[in-house]
Coordinates of C-alpha atoms in Angstrom, one line a residue:
M19 CA 0.1 42.4 61.7
L20 CA 3.3 40.9 63.3
I21 CA 1.9 37.4 62.7
L22 CA 1.1 38.2 59.1
Q23 CA 4.6 39.6 58.6
I24 CA 6.1 36.4 60.0
I25 CA 3.9 34.2 57.8
I26 CA 4.8 36.2 54.7
G27 CA 8.5 36.2 55.6
I28 CA 8.5 32.4 56.0
C29 CA 6.7 32.0 52.7
F30 CA 9.1 34.3 50.8
T31 CA 12.0 32.3 52.3
G32 CA 10.3 29.1 51.2
I33 CA 9.9 30.5 47.6
V34 CA 13.7 31.2 47.5
V35 CA 14.6 27.8 49.0
T36 CA 12.5 25.8 46.5
L37 CA 14.7 27.2 43.8
F38 CA 17.6 25.0 45.0
L39 CA 15.6 21.8 45.4
E40 CA 16.2 20.1 42.1
S41 CA 13.9 17.2 42.9
K42 CA 11.0 19.7 43.4
D43 CA 9.0 21.8 40.9
Y44 CA 9.7 25.3 42.3
L45 CA 6.8 26.8 40.3
T46 CA 4.3 24.5 42.1
Y47 CA 5.6 25.3 45.6
S48 CA 6.0 29.0 44.8
L49 CA 2.3 29.0 43.8
L50 CA 1.4 27.2 47.1
F51 CA 3.3 29.8 49.1
L52 CA 1.7 32.7 47.2
F53 CA -1.7 31.1 48.0
I54 CA -0.9 31.0 51.7
I55 CA 0.2 34.6 51.6
G56 CA -3.0 35.6 49.9
I57 CA -5.3 33.7 52.4
S58 CA -3.3 35.0 55.4
S59 CA -3.5 38.6 54.1
Y60 CA -7.3 38.2 53.7
F61 CA -7.9 37.1 57.3
L62 CA -5.1 39.1 59.1
N63 CA -5.2 42.3 57.1
K64 CA -8.9 42.8 56.3
D65 CA -8.4 46.5 55.5
L66 CA -6.5 45.5 52.4
F67 CA -9.4 43.7 50.9
T68 CA -11.9 46.5 51.8
D69 CA -10.3 48.6 49.1
P70 CA -12.6 48.6 46.1
D71 CA -9.6 48.8 43.8
I72 CA -7.8 45.8 45.4
A73 CA -8.3 43.5 42.3
D74 CA -6.9 46.1 40.0
N75 CA -4.0 46.8 42.3
I76 CA -3.1 43.1 42.5
I77 CA -3.1 42.8 38.7
L78 CA -1.1 46.0 38.3
A79 CA 1.4 44.8 40.8
I80 CA 2.7 42.6 38.0
D81 CA 5.0 44.5 35.6
W82 CA 3.3 43.4 32.4
N83 CA 5.7 45.4 30.3
V84 CA 8.5 43.2 31.5
I85 CA 6.6 40.0 31.1
V86 CA 5.6 40.7 27.5
F87 CA 9.2 41.8 26.7
L88 CA 10.6 38.7 28.2
V89 CA 8.3 36.5 26.2
C90 CA 9.4 38.3 23.0
L91 CA 13.1 38.2 24.0
F92 CA 13.0 34.5 24.9
S93 CA 11.3 33.7 21.6
I94 CA 13.9 35.6 19.7
V95 CA 16.6 33.6 21.5
E96 CA 14.9 30.4 20.5
I97 CA 14.8 31.4 16.9
L98 CA 18.5 32.3 16.8
N99 CA 19.4 29.1 18.6
D100 CA 17.2 27.1 16.2
Q101 CA 19.1 28.7 13.3
K102 CA 22.4 28.1 15.1
V103 CA 23.5 31.8 14.7
F104 CA 25.5 31.9 17.9
H105 CA 26.9 28.5 17.3
E106 CA 28.3 29.8 14.0
I107 CA 29.9 32.7 15.8
A108 CA 31.5 30.4 18.4
L109 CA 32.7 28.0 15.7
K110 CA 34.3 30.8 13.7
I111 CA 36.3 31.8 16.8
V112 CA 37.6 28.3 17.7
N113 CA 38.4 27.4 14.1
R114 CA 40.4 30.6 13.6
F115 CA 42.3 30.6 16.9
H116 CA 42.6 27.0 17.8
N117 CA 46.4 27.1 17.2
H118 CA 46.7 30.2 19.5
P119 CA 45.0 29.3 22.8
R120 CA 45.6 32.7 24.4
K121 CA 44.0 34.5 21.5
M122 CA 41.1 32.0 21.6
F123 CA 40.6 32.7 25.3
Y124 CA 40.3 36.4 24.8
A125 CA 38.2 36.1 21.7
L126 CA 35.7 33.7 23.3
S127 CA 35.5 35.6 26.6
I128 CA 35.0 39.0 25.0
T129 CA 32.6 37.8 22.3
S130 CA 30.4 35.9 24.7
T131 CA 30.4 38.9 27.1
F132 CA 29.2 41.3 24.4
I133 CA 26.6 38.9 23.1
A134 CA 25.3 38.6 26.7
T135 CA 24.8 42.3 26.9
I136 CA 22.0 41.9 24.4
I137 CA 20.8 38.3 24.8
E138 CA 20.2 36.7 28.2
D139 CA 23.4 35.2 29.7
L140 CA 22.0 31.7 30.2
S141 CA 21.4 31.3 26.5
V142 CA 24.9 32.4 25.7
A143 CA 26.3 29.8 28.1
I144 CA 24.2 27.0 26.7
V145 CA 25.6 27.8 23.2
F146 CA 29.3 28.6 24.0
V147 CA 30.2 26.2 26.7
P148 CA 29.6 22.9 24.8
I149 CA 31.5 24.3 21.8
V150 CA 34.4 25.4 24.0
I151 CA 34.7 22.0 25.6
E152 CA 34.6 20.1 22.3
A153 CA 37.2 22.5 20.8
C154 CA 39.5 22.1 23.8
K155 CA 39.3 18.3 23.5
K156 CA 40.4 18.5 19.9
M157 CA 43.2 20.9 20.9
R158 CA 44.2 18.6 23.8
I159 CA 44.0 21.4 26.2
D160 CA 42.0 21.6 29.5
P161 CA 38.9 23.7 28.9
T162 CA 38.8 25.0 32.5
P163 CA 40.3 28.5 32.0
Y164 CA 38.0 29.1 29.0
L165 CA 35.0 28.1 31.1
F166 CA 36.1 30.5 33.9
G167 CA 36.5 33.2 31.3
V168 CA 33.0 32.8 29.8
T169 CA 31.2 32.5 33.1
I170 CA 32.9 35.2 35.1
C171 CA 33.0 37.8 32.3
I172 CA 29.3 37.1 31.3
N173 CA 28.2 38.3 34.8
L174 CA 29.8 41.6 34.0
A175 CA 27.9 41.9 30.7
S176 CA 24.6 42.6 32.6
T177 CA 26.0 45.9 33.8
L178 CA 26.4 47.4 30.4
T179 CA 22.9 47.3 29.0
P180 CA 19.3 47.0 30.3
F181 CA 18.8 43.8 28.3
G182 CA 21.7 41.6 29.6
S183 CA 19.6 39.8 32.1
A184 CA 15.9 39.5 33.1
E185 CA 16.7 41.3 36.4
N186 CA 18.2 44.2 34.5
I187 CA 15.1 44.5 32.3
I188 CA 13.0 44.6 35.5
I189 CA 15.2 47.3 37.1
A190 CA 15.4 49.4 33.9
N191 CA 11.7 49.3 33.2
H192 CA 10.7 50.1 36.8
F193 CA 13.0 53.2 37.1
G194 CA 13.0 54.2 33.4
L195 CA 16.7 53.5 32.8
S196 CA 17.6 53.6 29.1
L197 CA 20.5 52.1 27.2
H198 CA 21.9 55.6 27.0
W199 CA 21.8 55.7 30.9
H200 CA 23.7 52.4 31.2
L201 CA 26.4 53.4 28.7
I202 CA 26.9 56.8 30.4
Y203 CA 26.9 55.7 34.0
L204 CA 28.1 52.1 33.8
G205 CA 30.1 51.9 30.6
I206 CA 33.4 52.9 32.1
Y207 CA 32.9 50.4 35.0
F208 CA 32.2 47.6 32.5
L209 CA 35.2 48.3 30.3
V210 CA 37.6 48.7 33.2
G211 CA 36.1 45.7 35.0
L212 CA 36.3 43.5 31.9
A213 CA 39.9 44.4 31.2
I214 CA 41.1 43.8 34.8
T215 CA 39.2 40.5 34.9
L216 CA 40.7 39.2 31.7
F217 CA 44.2 40.3 32.8
F218 CA 44.0 38.4 36.2
L219 CA 42.3 35.4 34.6
D220 CA 45.2 35.3 32.1
I221 CA 47.9 35.7 34.7
F222 CA 46.5 33.4 37.5
V223 CA 44.4 30.9 35.6
L224 CA 45.2 30.6 31.9
K225 CA 49.0 30.9 32.0
G226 CA 49.7 27.5 33.6
Y227 CA 47.4 25.7 31.1
I228 CA 49.0 27.5 28.2
K229 CA 52.5 26.3 29.3
N230 CA 51.3 22.7 29.4
F231 CA 49.7 23.1 26.0
E232 CA 52.8 24.5 24.4
Y233 CA 55.0 21.7 25.9
S234 CA 52.6 19.0 24.8
Q235 CA 52.5 20.5 21.3
K236 CA 56.3 20.5 20.9
S237 CA 56.7 17.0 22.4
A238 CA 54.3 15.7 19.9
I239 CA 56.4 16.9 16.9
P240 CA 58.6 14.3 15.3
G241 CA 62.2 15.3 15.6
Y242 CA 61.7 17.6 18.5
F243 CA 64.6 17.1 21.0
D244 CA 65.2 19.0 24.2
P245 CA 67.7 21.7 23.1
N246 CA 69.2 21.6 26.6
E247 CA 70.1 18.0 26.3
D248 CA 73.3 17.2 24.4
V249 CA 73.3 14.0 22.5
G250 CA 76.5 13.0 20.6
M251 CA 76.2 12.0 17.0
S252 CA 78.2 8.9 17.7
E253 CA 75.7 7.8 20.2
V254 CA 72.9 8.1 17.7
H255 CA 74.8 6.3 14.9
E256 CA 75.9 3.5 17.3
N257 CA 72.4 3.1 18.6
P258 CA 69.8 3.7 15.8
P259 CA 66.9 2.6 18.0
M260 CA 67.5 5.9 19.9
I261 CA 66.0 7.8 17.1
D262 CA 62.9 5.7 17.2
K263 CA 62.7 6.1 20.9
M264 CA 62.9 9.8 20.6
L265 CA 60.1 9.9 18.0
H266 CA 57.7 7.4 19.5
R267 CA 55.4 10.1 20.8
A268 CA 54.9 11.6 17.3
T269 CA 51.2 12.3 16.7
L270 CA 51.1 15.0 14.0
Q271 CA 51.1 13.4 10.7
D272 CA 51.5 16.5 8.5
I273 CA 55.1 17.1 9.7
K274 CA 58.3 15.9 7.9
F275 CA 62.0 16.0 8.6
K276 CA 64.1 18.3 6.5
Y277 CA 67.5 17.3 7.8
L278 CA 69.6 16.5 10.8
Q279 CA 73.0 18.1 11.1
E280 CA 75.9 18.0 13.4
G281 CA 76.4 21.0 15.7
P282 CA 79.2 23.5 15.3
K283 CA 80.9 22.6 18.6
G284 CA 81.6 19.0 17.8
G285 CA 79.2 16.2 18.0
V286 CA 76.0 17.9 19.3
L287 CA 72.8 16.7 17.7
Q288 CA 70.8 19.9 17.0
Q289 CA 67.0 20.1 17.1
A290 CA 65.7 19.0 13.8
E291 CA 64.4 21.7 11.5
L292 CA 60.9 20.8 10.4
I293 CA 58.6 21.5 7.6
Q294 CA 54.9 21.7 8.7
I295 CA 52.2 21.1 6.1
P296 CA 49.3 23.5 7.0
E297 CA 46.7 21.9 9.2
S298 CA 43.0 21.9 8.5
A299 CA 41.5 25.3 9.1
H300 CA 38.6 23.7 11.0
I301 CA 38.6 21.6 14.1
L302 CA 34.9 21.8 14.5
D303 CA 32.1 22.0 12.0
I304 CA 28.4 22.4 12.0
K305 CA 26.4 22.6 8.8
I306 CA 24.9 26.1 8.8
E307 CA 23.6 27.9 5.7
K308 CA 25.6 31.0 5.1
S309 CA 22.6 32.9 3.9
V310 CA 20.6 32.1 7.0
F311 CA 23.5 33.2 9.2
R312 CA 24.0 36.5 7.3
K313 CA 20.4 37.5 7.3
N314 CA 20.0 36.8 11.0
I315 CA 23.2 38.8 11.8
V316 CA 21.6 41.7 9.9
G317 CA 18.4 41.1 11.8
L318 CA 20.3 41.2 15.1
L319 CA 21.8 44.5 14.2
I320 CA 18.4 45.9 13.3
F321 CA 17.0 44.6 16.6
V322 CA 19.8 46.5 18.5
V323 CA 18.8 49.7 16.6
I324 CA 15.2 49.1 17.6
L325 CA 16.2 48.7 21.3
V326 CA 18.2 51.8 21.2
T327 CA 15.6 54.0 19.4
I328 CA 12.4 52.8 20.9
S329 CA 12.0 53.4 24.7
N330 CA 8.8 51.4 25.0
I331 CA 10.0 47.8 25.6
I332 CA 6.7 46.2 24.6
I333 CA 6.8 47.9 21.1
A334 CA 10.5 47.1 20.8
G335 CA 10.1 43.5 21.8
V336 CA 7.1 42.8 19.5
L337 CA 8.8 44.5 16.5
G338 CA 12.0 42.5 17.1
L339 CA 10.0 39.2 17.4
L340 CA 8.1 40.0 14.2
L341 CA 11.4 40.8 12.4
F342 CA 12.9 37.4 13.2
L343 CA 9.7 35.5 12.6
F344 CA 9.6 36.8 9.0
L345 CA 13.3 36.3 8.5
N346 CA 12.9 32.6 9.6
P347 CA 9.6 31.1 8.4
V348 CA 9.0 27.5 9.3
E349 CA 7.4 24.7 7.4
I350 CA 4.2 24.1 9.4
F351 CA 2.7 21.5 7.1
P352 CA 4.9 19.1 5.0
G353 CA 5.1 20.3 1.4
K354 CA 3.7 23.7 2.1
R355 CA 5.4 27.0 1.8
P356 CA 7.2 28.0 5.1
E357 CA 5.4 30.7 7.0
P358 CA 6.2 32.9 10.1
S359 CA 4.9 31.0 13.1
V360 CA 5.1 32.5 16.6
S361 CA 3.4 29.4 18.2
T362 CA 6.3 27.2 17.1
Y363 CA 8.7 29.1 19.3
L364 CA 6.3 29.9 22.1
H365 CA 6.2 26.2 22.8
K366 CA 10.0 26.2 23.2
I367 CA 10.6 29.0 25.6
D368 CA 11.1 28.4 29.3
A369 CA 7.7 29.8 30.5
K370 CA 8.4 28.7 34.1
L371 CA 10.8 31.6 34.6
I372 CA 8.1 34.1 33.4
Y373 CA 5.5 32.5 35.7
F374 CA 8.0 32.7 38.5
F375 CA 8.4 36.4 38.0
I376 CA 4.7 36.9 38.2
I377 CA 4.6 35.1 41.5
L378 CA 7.4 37.2 42.8
F379 CA 5.7 40.5 41.8
L380 CA 2.6 39.4 43.7
T381 CA 4.5 38.2 46.7
V382 CA 6.4 41.5 47.1
F383 CA 3.1 43.4 46.7
F384 CA 1.6 41.6 49.7
M385 CA 5.0 42.1 51.6
G386 CA 4.6 45.8 51.0
K387 CA 1.0 45.9 52.2
A388 CA 2.1 44.0 55.4
G389 CA 4.9 46.6 56.0
L390 CA 7.8 44.2 55.5
T391 CA 9.5 46.3 52.8
N392 CA 9.3 49.3 55.1
I393 CA 11.1 47.4 57.8
I394 CA 13.9 46.5 55.4
E395 CA 14.0 50.0 54.1
N396 CA 14.4 51.5 57.6
L397 CA 17.2 49.0 58.4
V398 CA 19.1 49.9 55.2
E399 CA 18.6 53.7 55.7
S400 CA 19.5 53.6 59.4
V401 CA 23.1 52.8 58.7
S402 CA 23.5 55.5 56.0
H403 CA 23.1 58.6 58.3
H404 CA 21.6 60.3 55.2
N405 CA 24.9 59.9 53.3
T406 CA 24.5 58.9 49.7
F407 CA 27.9 57.2 49.5
V408 CA 27.3 55.1 52.6
L409 CA 23.8 54.2 51.6
A410 CA 25.0 53.2 48.1
I411 CA 27.8 51.1 49.4
G412 CA 25.5 49.4 51.9
L413 CA 23.0 48.7 49.1
L414 CA 25.7 47.3 46.9
I415 CA 27.0 44.9 49.5
I416 CA 23.6 43.8 50.8
T417 CA 22.1 43.1 47.4
S418 CA 25.3 41.4 46.1
L419 CA 25.6 39.1 49.1
L420 CA 21.8 38.2 49.0
S421 CA 22.0 37.6 45.3
G422 CA 25.0 35.3 45.7
L423 CA 23.6 33.4 48.6
L424 CA 20.0 33.1 47.4
D425 CA 19.0 34.2 43.9
D426 CA 19.0 37.5 42.1
A427 CA 15.4 37.4 40.8
P428 CA 13.6 37.6 44.2
I429 CA 16.1 40.0 45.6
T430 CA 15.6 42.3 42.6
I431 CA 11.8 42.4 42.9
L432 CA 12.0 42.7 46.7
F433 CA 14.2 45.8 46.6
L434 CA 12.3 47.7 43.9
P435 CA 9.9 49.4 46.2
I436 CA 12.6 49.9 48.8
I437 CA 14.8 51.8 46.3
Q438 CA 11.8 53.7 45.1
D439 CA 10.9 54.9 48.6
L440 CA 14.5 55.9 49.3
I441 CA 14.6 58.0 46.1
N442 CA 11.2 59.6 46.9
T443 CA 12.7 61.0 50.2
G444 CA 14.8 63.4 48.0
L445 CA 17.8 62.9 50.3
Y446 CA 19.8 60.7 48.0
S447 CA 21.2 60.8 44.5
D448 CA 19.0 58.6 42.4
N449 CA 21.7 57.7 39.9
A450 CA 24.1 56.6 42.7
L451 CA 21.5 54.2 44.1
F452 CA 20.7 52.9 40.6
I453 CA 24.4 52.2 40.0
A454 CA 24.7 50.5 43.4
F455 CA 21.6 48.4 42.9
T456 CA 22.4 47.3 39.3
L457 CA 26.0 46.4 40.3
G458 CA 24.9 44.5 43.4
I459 CA 22.3 42.4 41.7
N460 CA 24.5 41.5 38.8
L461 CA 27.9 41.0 40.5
G462 CA 26.7 38.9 43.4
G463 CA 26.1 35.9 41.2
N464 CA 29.8 34.9 41.3
F465 CA 30.0 34.6 45.1
L466 CA 28.3 31.2 44.9
P467 CA 27.4 29.3 41.8
Q468 CA 23.7 29.1 42.8
G469 CA 23.5 32.9 42.6
A470 CA 23.6 32.8 38.8
A471 CA 21.8 30.4 36.5
C472 CA 24.6 30.8 34.0
D473 CA 27.1 29.4 36.5
M474 CA 24.9 26.4 37.4
M475 CA 24.4 25.6 33.7
T476 CA 28.1 25.8 33.0
L477 CA 28.8 23.5 35.9
E478 CA 26.3 21.0 34.7
L479 CA 27.6 21.0 31.1
A480 CA 31.2 20.6 32.5
R481 CA 30.1 17.7 34.6
K482 CA 28.4 15.9 31.7
N483 CA 31.5 16.4 29.5
G484 CA 34.0 15.2 32.1
V485 CA 35.8 18.5 32.8
E486 CA 37.5 17.5 36.0
N487 CA 39.0 20.8 37.1
F488 CA 35.9 22.9 36.7
T489 CA 33.9 21.9 39.8
Y490 CA 31.5 23.6 42.3
K491 CA 34.5 24.0 44.6
S492 CA 36.8 25.6 42.0
L493 CA 34.1 27.9 40.7
T494 CA 33.2 28.9 44.3
I495 CA 36.9 29.8 45.0
V496 CA 37.7 31.5 41.7
G497 CA 34.3 33.0 41.2
G498 CA 34.1 34.3 44.8
L499 CA 37.5 36.0 44.5
F500 CA 36.5 37.7 41.3
A501 CA 33.1 38.7 42.7
L502 CA 35.0 40.3 45.6
L503 CA 37.3 42.1 43.1
H504 CA 34.2 43.3 41.2
I505 CA 32.6 44.5 44.4
L506 CA 35.7 46.4 45.4
L507 CA 35.9 48.0 42.0
G508 CA 32.2 48.9 42.4
I509 CA 32.9 50.6 45.7
G510 CA 35.7 52.6 44.2
Y511 CA 33.6 53.5 41.2
I512 CA 30.7 54.7 43.5
Y513 CA 33.1 56.7 45.6
I514 CA 34.4 58.5 42.5
F515 CA 30.8 59.1 41.3
T516 CA 29.4 60.3 44.7
E517 CA 32.4 62.2 46.1
L518 CA 34.1 63.6 43.0
I519 CA 31.4 63.9 40.3
I520 CA 28.1 64.8 41.9

């Protein structure tokens, strides 16, 4: 059995490692490792395959409720992206607040975070990040603080609902955690964590960029002179080119002089009073039919109601998909009337992720049969001394570190049976362990960029668009510090819950 455990452990590690090899197809190698696990189990654990129900057990090891719901959810996201619904939301924000960069920062960060509580965070990043970068270019401000705001806050979004990430869907379905449970037990943490995160991002990241933006805006205004610098009127009249020299940086065309006047204390040229003709209300524009946007927003609200009221995620997912299919019929044949078409969008979803989850479910099944999950469970429980708080903190730290260093998907599926066995002992508060597990899986992604697909996607989009200050190094430093902050907040929250509430 020890040899089998070593083989399976190596194969599981190989599955995780292939995720970070961009030149390799991780699905192909994951399937190869799963095949090795299956063959090894057949020859080294023959008792497993003498069970007449082994075929059924292998099939049922896959959480098909989660798989079907993910297919429906990914299809809905593709429909909304195809109709540019989230693009319109992002555009409305940047067009309204582009003259107020701090307000735009808060609006973008908060809006993207709440959207990510319903729709998977990677999709939100794919939509928001390019629009943020383009808007900042038009505003002549570095997009770096906005990208930090979106990526760091989005990782918090998964803690509020069971739909914010694929991992949350898996956890919630396995343990029967509803939206109501998340709002009751994690809602306060989410709101406090988001508020503190935005505050520190504003103070330590955004503030410096805002100062540079405000100075560049003023220096670009014709007639703007440094009020701290006294210039005698005689000097200006004797040297008319001085005025041209002062105004040579003028870039805003819709500004005119009203007057120049001599200062009250004798010969001081005061800052020119200016008349600014209102600028265009839009700095970015995408042609989107208003009726399409409105009906999909209504559809999105109905979908939220469906998720809240229907506990069966398969029924909820299928109903939501049918709703958006009928709201957005497509022209299958030229000249024919548009019709609902699920096949159109099934071709667009990233099926590799769904196949990868299936492989992970099967891998963890064989790990459990080989006794590997029991070994990990005993190691985790050995440090707790049957104390719920200590066990919850240990679980939070272990899962967050593993999620950050490796990837949250395999860590989530690996720990499902471990958490279940710990709860079955009856020695620990199940809600405390659920809180620790959910926080650990979702918060660890900021320790290293490879721990969250959203972070890696934002880095790639920033690289393609030439954002110099948003790099792997800067995201590792800033993201790691905020991940540490979130973990510390989580420890404090779990302490309050275990020691003062239960």
